Structures are given as C-alpha cells and as structure tokens.
Amino acid sequence: MDWEALTKLAWEARERAYAPYSGFQVGAVLVGAGGEIFTGCNVENLSYGLTQCAERVAMGSAVAAGVREIVAAVVLADTEKPISPCGACRQVLAEFGDPELLLVGKNGAEHFRLSELLPRASTGILDRD
C-alpha cells in the first residue's frame, strides 16, 4: 500500500471540506479491494445532525461505483495527534470489511485494523464474523 500517496490525496480532499461552522476540516481516502481509490471530506450543515463525515462521504462514492469491499483507509485532520473515525463511521466502514487504517495528524500517524477500533461490529446484529 502506498500510504504516502494515499495520505497526499487525503490532505487534498481535506482542503475541499465544507466546514463553515466548526472550521474543522477532515479528509479521507478509501481503497477498494480492486485498488479503486475514493476520497471524501466532511460536509457540514447548519442543522448539525445532517453533517456528513469524510469517511462516509468517501464510502458513499465507493458504493455508488459498485465497490463492496474496502481494504485500506486514511483519515486525517490538521490536529497535533492523529484523529480517529467516529463510532458511526466505524460501523459504516465495518459493513464493507476490516480495512487497515492510517490515522494522521500533524505530528505523526498510527496504523490500526478497523476491528481494533470496533471489535465485534456485527455480533448480535447480523451474526457475521
């Protein structure tokens, strides 16, 4: 996985974020099982509950393109420490696999599997492993 290139794409996506209320811009990149790449940025709304996270914007693009398995993701923001997907984004991503995640901040990055951040994502819901 070319994490450097994916991180660059995520920074570029972050620059396109629509965040007039919080000023907090997030970028995300997802990689499909076939190598397809999808970017996303957060899209805020005055009715804050309607705000879309960068990860879910990218996932929507992937699904619209026919992708049903995600193998890697980069999520980043201009923060000191790496950020992490919210619970809703973790659950949405889990629907499409157990991708390797690179979480990035200004001063470093951390690697995780999604299942480390959201263990047992489907146990008791869909009874999937």
Short mmCIF file of N, CA and C in Angstrom, two decimals:
data_model
loop_
_atom_site.label_atom_id
_atom_site.label_comp_id
_atom_site.label_asym_id
_atom_site.label_seq_id
_atom_site.Cartn_x
_atom_site.Cartn_y
_atom_site.Cartn_z
N MET A 1 0.85 -1.18 0.00
CA MET A 1 0.00 0.00 0.00
C MET A 1 0.89 1.24 0.00
N ASP A 2 0.62 2.16 -0.89
CA ASP A 2 1.41 3.39 -0.95
C ASP A 2 0.77 4.43 -0.02
N TRP A 3 1.09 4.31 1.25
CA TRP A 3 0.49 5.18 2.27
C TRP A 3 0.81 6.65 2.04
N GLU A 4 2.00 6.93 1.53
CA GLU A 4 2.38 8.32 1.28
C GLU A 4 1.48 8.96 0.22
N ALA A 5 1.25 8.26 -0.87
CA ALA A 5 0.38 8.78 -1.93
C ALA A 5 -1.06 8.92 -1.45
N LEU A 6 -1.53 7.93 -0.69
CA LEU A 6 -2.89 8.00 -0.17
C LEU A 6 -3.05 9.16 0.81
N THR A 7 -2.03 9.38 1.63
CA THR A 7 -2.07 10.50 2.59
C THR A 7 -2.11 11.83 1.84
N LYS A 8 -1.36 11.94 0.78
CA LYS A 8 -1.38 13.17 -0.02
C LYS A 8 -2.79 13.42 -0.56
N LEU A 9 -3.44 12.38 -1.07
CA LEU A 9 -4.80 12.52 -1.58
C LEU A 9 -5.77 12.94 -0.46
N ALA A 10 -5.57 12.40 0.72
CA ALA A 10 -6.44 12.76 1.84
C ALA A 10 -6.26 14.23 2.24
N TRP A 11 -5.00 14.72 2.24
CA TRP A 11 -4.77 16.14 2.53
C TRP A 11 -5.47 17.01 1.49
N GLU A 12 -5.40 16.59 0.22
CA GLU A 12 -6.06 17.35 -0.85
C GLU A 12 -7.58 17.34 -0.66
N ALA A 13 -8.13 16.20 -0.28
CA ALA A 13 -9.57 16.12 -0.03
C ALA A 13 -9.96 17.02 1.14
N ARG A 14 -9.14 17.03 2.18
CA ARG A 14 -9.39 17.86 3.35
C ARG A 14 -9.54 19.33 2.96
N GLU A 15 -8.74 19.77 2.02
CA GLU A 15 -8.79 21.17 1.58
C GLU A 15 -10.14 21.54 0.96
N ARG A 16 -10.88 20.55 0.50
CA ARG A 16 -12.19 20.79 -0.12
C ARG A 16 -13.35 20.68 0.88
N ALA A 17 -13.04 20.41 2.13
CA ALA A 17 -14.09 20.25 3.15
C ALA A 17 -14.96 21.50 3.24
N TYR A 18 -16.21 21.28 3.52
CA TYR A 18 -17.15 22.38 3.76
C TYR A 18 -17.42 22.38 5.26
N ALA A 19 -16.71 23.25 5.98
CA ALA A 19 -16.79 23.27 7.45
C ALA A 19 -16.91 24.70 7.97
N PRO A 20 -17.96 25.44 7.52
CA PRO A 20 -18.07 26.84 7.93
C PRO A 20 -18.46 27.03 9.39
N TYR A 21 -18.96 26.01 10.04
CA TYR A 21 -19.44 26.15 11.42
C TYR A 21 -18.38 25.76 12.44
N SER A 22 -17.72 24.65 12.21
CA SER A 22 -16.69 24.20 13.16
C SER A 22 -15.29 24.65 12.76
N GLY A 23 -15.08 24.85 11.47
CA GLY A 23 -13.75 25.15 10.98
C GLY A 23 -12.82 23.93 11.04
N PHE A 24 -13.37 22.76 11.34
CA PHE A 24 -12.60 21.52 11.48
C PHE A 24 -12.71 20.72 10.21
N GLN A 25 -11.67 20.71 9.40
CA GLN A 25 -11.67 20.03 8.11
C GLN A 25 -11.04 18.64 8.23
N VAL A 26 -11.70 17.66 7.64
CA VAL A 26 -11.23 16.27 7.68
C VAL A 26 -11.17 15.75 6.24
N GLY A 27 -10.14 14.96 5.97
CA GLY A 27 -10.02 14.30 4.68
C GLY A 27 -9.93 12.80 4.86
N ALA A 28 -10.43 12.07 3.90
CA ALA A 28 -10.39 10.61 3.96
C ALA A 28 -10.15 10.03 2.57
N VAL A 29 -9.50 8.89 2.54
CA VAL A 29 -9.30 8.12 1.31
C VAL A 29 -9.60 6.67 1.64
N LEU A 30 -10.35 6.02 0.78
CA LEU A 30 -10.64 4.60 0.91
C LEU A 30 -10.10 3.87 -0.30
N VAL A 31 -9.61 2.66 -0.09
CA VAL A 31 -9.11 1.83 -1.18
C VAL A 31 -9.97 0.58 -1.26
N GLY A 32 -10.56 0.35 -2.42
CA GLY A 32 -11.37 -0.83 -2.63
C GLY A 32 -10.50 -2.06 -2.87
N ALA A 33 -11.11 -3.23 -2.78
CA ALA A 33 -10.39 -4.49 -2.95
C ALA A 33 -9.72 -4.60 -4.31
N GLY A 34 -10.26 -3.91 -5.31
CA GLY A 34 -9.67 -3.93 -6.64
C GLY A 34 -8.68 -2.80 -6.88
N GLY A 35 -8.34 -2.05 -5.82
CA GLY A 35 -7.39 -0.95 -5.94
C GLY A 35 -8.03 0.39 -6.24
N GLU A 36 -9.34 0.43 -6.34
CA GLU A 36 -10.03 1.69 -6.61
C GLU A 36 -9.80 2.65 -5.45
N ILE A 37 -9.73 3.95 -5.74
CA ILE A 37 -9.48 4.96 -4.71
C ILE A 37 -10.63 5.96 -4.70
N PHE A 38 -11.11 6.23 -3.49
CA PHE A 38 -12.21 7.18 -3.30
C PHE A 38 -11.83 8.17 -2.21
N THR A 39 -12.08 9.44 -2.48
CA THR A 39 -11.78 10.47 -1.48
C THR A 39 -13.07 11.03 -0.91
N GLY A 40 -12.94 11.63 0.25
CA GLY A 40 -14.08 12.28 0.88
C GLY A 40 -13.60 13.37 1.82
N CYS A 41 -14.47 14.32 2.06
CA CYS A 41 -14.21 15.38 3.03
C CYS A 41 -15.51 15.60 3.81
N ASN A 42 -15.38 16.20 4.99
CA ASN A 42 -16.59 16.44 5.76
C ASN A 42 -17.40 17.57 5.12
N VAL A 43 -18.73 17.42 5.24
CA VAL A 43 -19.67 18.39 4.68
C VAL A 43 -20.63 18.77 5.80
N GLU A 44 -20.43 19.96 6.36
CA GLU A 44 -21.26 20.40 7.48
C GLU A 44 -22.59 20.98 6.99
N ASN A 45 -23.51 21.09 7.93
CA ASN A 45 -24.81 21.66 7.67
C ASN A 45 -25.22 22.48 8.89
N LEU A 46 -25.94 23.55 8.66
CA LEU A 46 -26.41 24.38 9.77
C LEU A 46 -27.18 23.53 10.78
N SER A 47 -27.96 22.57 10.30
CA SER A 47 -28.60 21.59 11.16
C SER A 47 -27.55 20.50 11.39
N TYR A 48 -26.77 20.65 12.45
CA TYR A 48 -25.53 19.91 12.60
C TYR A 48 -25.67 18.39 12.50
N GLY A 49 -26.79 17.85 12.89
CA GLY A 49 -27.00 16.41 12.79
C GLY A 49 -26.98 15.89 11.36
N LEU A 50 -27.13 16.78 10.40
CA LEU A 50 -27.10 16.40 8.99
C LEU A 50 -25.70 16.43 8.40
N THR A 51 -24.73 16.83 9.19
CA THR A 51 -23.34 16.86 8.74
C THR A 51 -22.88 15.47 8.35
N GLN A 52 -22.08 15.39 7.28
CA GLN A 52 -21.54 14.12 6.82
C GLN A 52 -20.04 14.09 7.08
N CYS A 53 -19.58 13.01 7.68
CA CYS A 53 -18.15 12.84 7.93
C CYS A 53 -17.44 12.46 6.64
N ALA A 54 -16.14 12.76 6.59
CA ALA A 54 -15.33 12.49 5.40
C ALA A 54 -15.36 11.01 5.02
N GLU A 55 -15.30 10.14 6.01
CA GLU A 55 -15.26 8.71 5.74
C GLU A 55 -16.54 8.23 5.08
N ARG A 56 -17.68 8.74 5.55
CA ARG A 56 -18.95 8.31 4.97
C ARG A 56 -19.19 8.92 3.59
N VAL A 57 -18.65 10.12 3.34
CA VAL A 57 -18.72 10.69 2.00
C VAL A 57 -17.95 9.81 1.03
N ALA A 58 -16.73 9.42 1.41
CA ALA A 58 -15.92 8.54 0.56
C ALA A 58 -16.60 7.18 0.38
N MET A 59 -17.19 6.64 1.44
CA MET A 59 -17.84 5.33 1.35
C MET A 59 -19.04 5.40 0.42
N GLY A 60 -19.78 6.50 0.46
CA GLY A 60 -20.91 6.66 -0.45
C GLY A 60 -20.46 6.65 -1.90
N SER A 61 -19.33 7.30 -2.18
CA SER A 61 -18.79 7.30 -3.54
C SER A 61 -18.37 5.89 -3.96
N ALA A 62 -17.77 5.16 -3.03
CA ALA A 62 -17.34 3.80 -3.33
C ALA A 62 -18.54 2.91 -3.65
N VAL A 63 -19.56 2.99 -2.84
CA VAL A 63 -20.76 2.18 -3.06
C VAL A 63 -21.42 2.56 -4.38
N ALA A 64 -21.48 3.86 -4.67
CA ALA A 64 -22.08 4.32 -5.93
C ALA A 64 -21.31 3.79 -7.14
N ALA A 65 -20.01 3.53 -6.95
CA ALA A 65 -19.18 2.99 -8.03
C ALA A 65 -19.23 1.46 -8.08
N GLY A 66 -19.97 0.85 -7.17
CA GLY A 66 -20.11 -0.60 -7.17
C GLY A 66 -19.16 -1.35 -6.27
N VAL A 67 -18.36 -0.64 -5.51
CA VAL A 67 -17.39 -1.29 -4.61
C VAL A 67 -18.12 -1.79 -3.37
N ARG A 68 -17.80 -3.01 -2.95
CA ARG A 68 -18.44 -3.60 -1.78
C ARG A 68 -17.43 -4.08 -0.74
N GLU A 69 -16.14 -3.86 -0.99
CA GLU A 69 -15.12 -4.23 -0.01
C GLU A 69 -14.04 -3.16 0.03
N ILE A 70 -13.74 -2.69 1.23
CA ILE A 70 -12.70 -1.70 1.45
C ILE A 70 -11.54 -2.39 2.16
N VAL A 71 -10.31 -2.18 1.66
CA VAL A 71 -9.14 -2.84 2.25
C VAL A 71 -8.23 -1.88 3.01
N ALA A 72 -8.34 -0.58 2.73
CA ALA A 72 -7.47 0.39 3.41
C ALA A 72 -8.15 1.74 3.45
N ALA A 73 -7.76 2.54 4.44
CA ALA A 73 -8.31 3.89 4.56
C ALA A 73 -7.30 4.80 5.25
N VAL A 74 -7.33 6.06 4.86
CA VAL A 74 -6.57 7.10 5.53
C VAL A 74 -7.58 8.14 6.00
N VAL A 75 -7.46 8.56 7.25
CA VAL A 75 -8.31 9.62 7.80
C VAL A 75 -7.39 10.61 8.47
N LEU A 76 -7.57 11.90 8.15
CA LEU A 76 -6.65 12.88 8.72
C LEU A 76 -7.30 14.24 8.94
N ALA A 77 -6.64 15.00 9.80
CA ALA A 77 -7.02 16.38 10.07
C ALA A 77 -5.77 17.13 10.52
N ASP A 78 -5.88 18.43 10.56
CA ASP A 78 -4.77 19.29 10.96
C ASP A 78 -4.75 19.40 12.48
N THR A 79 -4.53 18.27 13.13
CA THR A 79 -4.51 18.20 14.60
C THR A 79 -3.13 17.73 15.04
N GLU A 80 -2.79 18.00 16.29
CA GLU A 80 -1.49 17.56 16.79
C GLU A 80 -1.38 16.04 16.76
N LYS A 81 -2.35 15.35 17.33
CA LYS A 81 -2.38 13.89 17.34
C LYS A 81 -3.32 13.39 16.24
N PRO A 82 -3.10 12.18 15.76
CA PRO A 82 -4.00 11.62 14.75
C PRO A 82 -5.44 11.57 15.25
N ILE A 83 -6.37 11.83 14.35
CA ILE A 83 -7.78 11.71 14.69
C ILE A 83 -8.22 10.29 14.44
N SER A 84 -9.42 9.97 14.86
CA SER A 84 -9.95 8.63 14.71
C SER A 84 -11.39 8.73 14.20
N PRO A 85 -11.84 7.81 13.37
CA PRO A 85 -13.22 7.85 12.92
C PRO A 85 -14.21 7.80 14.09
N CYS A 86 -15.30 8.52 13.95
CA CYS A 86 -16.35 8.46 14.97
C CYS A 86 -17.00 7.08 14.95
N GLY A 87 -17.82 6.81 15.93
CA GLY A 87 -18.47 5.50 16.03
C GLY A 87 -19.34 5.17 14.83
N ALA A 88 -20.07 6.17 14.32
CA ALA A 88 -20.93 5.93 13.16
C ALA A 88 -20.09 5.56 11.94
N CYS A 89 -18.99 6.25 11.73
CA CYS A 89 -18.12 5.94 10.59
C CYS A 89 -17.49 4.56 10.74
N ARG A 90 -17.10 4.21 11.96
CA ARG A 90 -16.53 2.88 12.19
C ARG A 90 -17.53 1.81 11.80
N GLN A 91 -18.79 1.99 12.19
CA GLN A 91 -19.81 0.99 11.89
C GLN A 91 -20.09 0.92 10.39
N VAL A 92 -20.14 2.06 9.73
CA VAL A 92 -20.38 2.07 8.28
C VAL A 92 -19.22 1.38 7.56
N LEU A 93 -17.98 1.70 7.92
CA LEU A 93 -16.84 1.05 7.29
C LEU A 93 -16.84 -0.45 7.54
N ALA A 94 -17.24 -0.87 8.74
CA ALA A 94 -17.26 -2.29 9.08
C ALA A 94 -18.22 -3.08 8.20
N GLU A 95 -19.20 -2.41 7.66
CA GLU A 95 -20.15 -3.06 6.74
C GLU A 95 -19.42 -3.58 5.49
N PHE A 96 -18.28 -2.96 5.19
CA PHE A 96 -17.58 -3.24 3.93
C PHE A 96 -16.19 -3.81 4.14
N GLY A 97 -15.93 -4.42 5.29
CA GLY A 97 -14.67 -5.10 5.51
C GLY A 97 -13.99 -4.70 6.80
N ASP A 98 -12.76 -5.13 6.92
CA ASP A 98 -11.92 -4.81 8.08
C ASP A 98 -10.65 -4.14 7.56
N PRO A 99 -10.78 -2.92 7.03
CA PRO A 99 -9.62 -2.30 6.39
C PRO A 99 -8.51 -1.94 7.36
N GLU A 100 -7.30 -1.86 6.81
CA GLU A 100 -6.19 -1.30 7.55
C GLU A 100 -6.38 0.21 7.51
N LEU A 101 -6.22 0.85 8.65
CA LEU A 101 -6.42 2.30 8.76
C LEU A 101 -5.10 2.99 9.06
N LEU A 102 -4.90 4.13 8.41
CA LEU A 102 -3.82 5.03 8.77
C LEU A 102 -4.48 6.31 9.24
N LEU A 103 -4.32 6.61 10.51
CA LEU A 103 -4.89 7.81 11.11
C LEU A 103 -3.76 8.82 11.24
N VAL A 104 -3.98 10.05 10.72
CA VAL A 104 -2.89 11.01 10.56
C VAL A 104 -3.22 12.34 11.23
N GLY A 105 -2.21 12.90 11.89
CA GLY A 105 -2.24 14.25 12.42
C GLY A 105 -0.98 14.97 11.99
N LYS A 106 -0.79 16.19 12.44
CA LYS A 106 0.38 16.97 12.02
C LYS A 106 1.70 16.35 12.50
N ASN A 107 1.66 15.68 13.63
CA ASN A 107 2.89 15.18 14.24
C ASN A 107 3.03 13.67 14.22
N GLY A 108 2.38 13.02 13.28
CA GLY A 108 2.55 11.58 13.21
C GLY A 108 1.31 10.87 12.71
N ALA A 109 1.44 9.56 12.68
CA ALA A 109 0.37 8.70 12.19
C ALA A 109 0.37 7.41 13.00
N GLU A 110 -0.77 6.74 12.99
CA GLU A 110 -0.93 5.46 13.68
C GLU A 110 -1.67 4.49 12.77
N HIS A 111 -1.23 3.23 12.76
CA HIS A 111 -1.89 2.17 11.99
C HIS A 111 -2.76 1.33 12.92
N PHE A 112 -3.93 0.97 12.43
CA PHE A 112 -4.85 0.08 13.12
C PHE A 112 -5.57 -0.76 12.08
N ARG A 113 -6.15 -1.86 12.52
CA ARG A 113 -7.20 -2.53 11.75
C ARG A 113 -8.50 -1.94 12.29
N LEU A 114 -9.49 -1.84 11.45
CA LEU A 114 -10.77 -1.31 11.91
C LEU A 114 -11.31 -2.13 13.08
N SER A 115 -11.12 -3.45 13.02
CA SER A 115 -11.63 -4.32 14.08
C SER A 115 -10.98 -4.03 15.43
N GLU A 116 -9.81 -3.39 15.45
CA GLU A 116 -9.21 -2.99 16.71
C GLU A 116 -9.96 -1.81 17.33
N LEU A 117 -10.51 -0.95 16.48
CA LEU A 117 -11.26 0.21 16.96
C LEU A 117 -12.73 -0.10 17.19
N LEU A 118 -13.22 -1.14 16.50
CA LEU A 118 -14.62 -1.53 16.64
C LEU A 118 -14.73 -3.04 16.66
N PRO A 119 -14.36 -3.66 17.78
CA PRO A 119 -14.45 -5.12 17.84
C PRO A 119 -15.90 -5.58 17.82
N ARG A 120 -16.11 -6.75 17.25
CA ARG A 120 -17.44 -7.37 17.22
C ARG A 120 -18.49 -6.48 16.58
N ALA A 121 -18.15 -5.85 15.47
CA ALA A 121 -19.03 -4.89 14.82
C ALA A 121 -20.37 -5.48 14.40
N SER A 122 -20.41 -6.76 14.08
CA SER A 122 -21.67 -7.34 13.61
C SER A 122 -22.21 -8.41 14.53
N THR A 123 -21.54 -8.73 15.59
CA THR A 123 -22.01 -9.76 16.51
C THR A 123 -23.33 -9.34 17.13
N GLY A 124 -24.32 -10.18 17.00
CA GLY A 124 -25.63 -9.88 17.58
C GLY A 124 -26.50 -9.04 16.67
N ILE A 125 -25.91 -8.48 15.62
CA ILE A 125 -26.71 -7.70 14.66
C ILE A 125 -26.98 -8.56 13.44
N LEU A 126 -25.91 -8.97 12.78
CA LEU A 126 -26.04 -9.77 11.58
C LEU A 126 -25.48 -11.16 11.75
N ASP A 127 -24.94 -11.43 12.94
CA ASP A 127 -24.31 -12.72 13.24
C ASP A 127 -23.26 -13.10 12.20
N ARG A 128 -22.45 -12.10 11.84
CA ARG A 128 -21.33 -12.35 10.94
C ARG A 128 -20.05 -12.31 11.77
N ASP A 129 -19.05 -13.03 11.32
CA ASP A 129 -17.73 -12.96 11.97
C ASP A 129 -17.01 -11.70 11.55
#
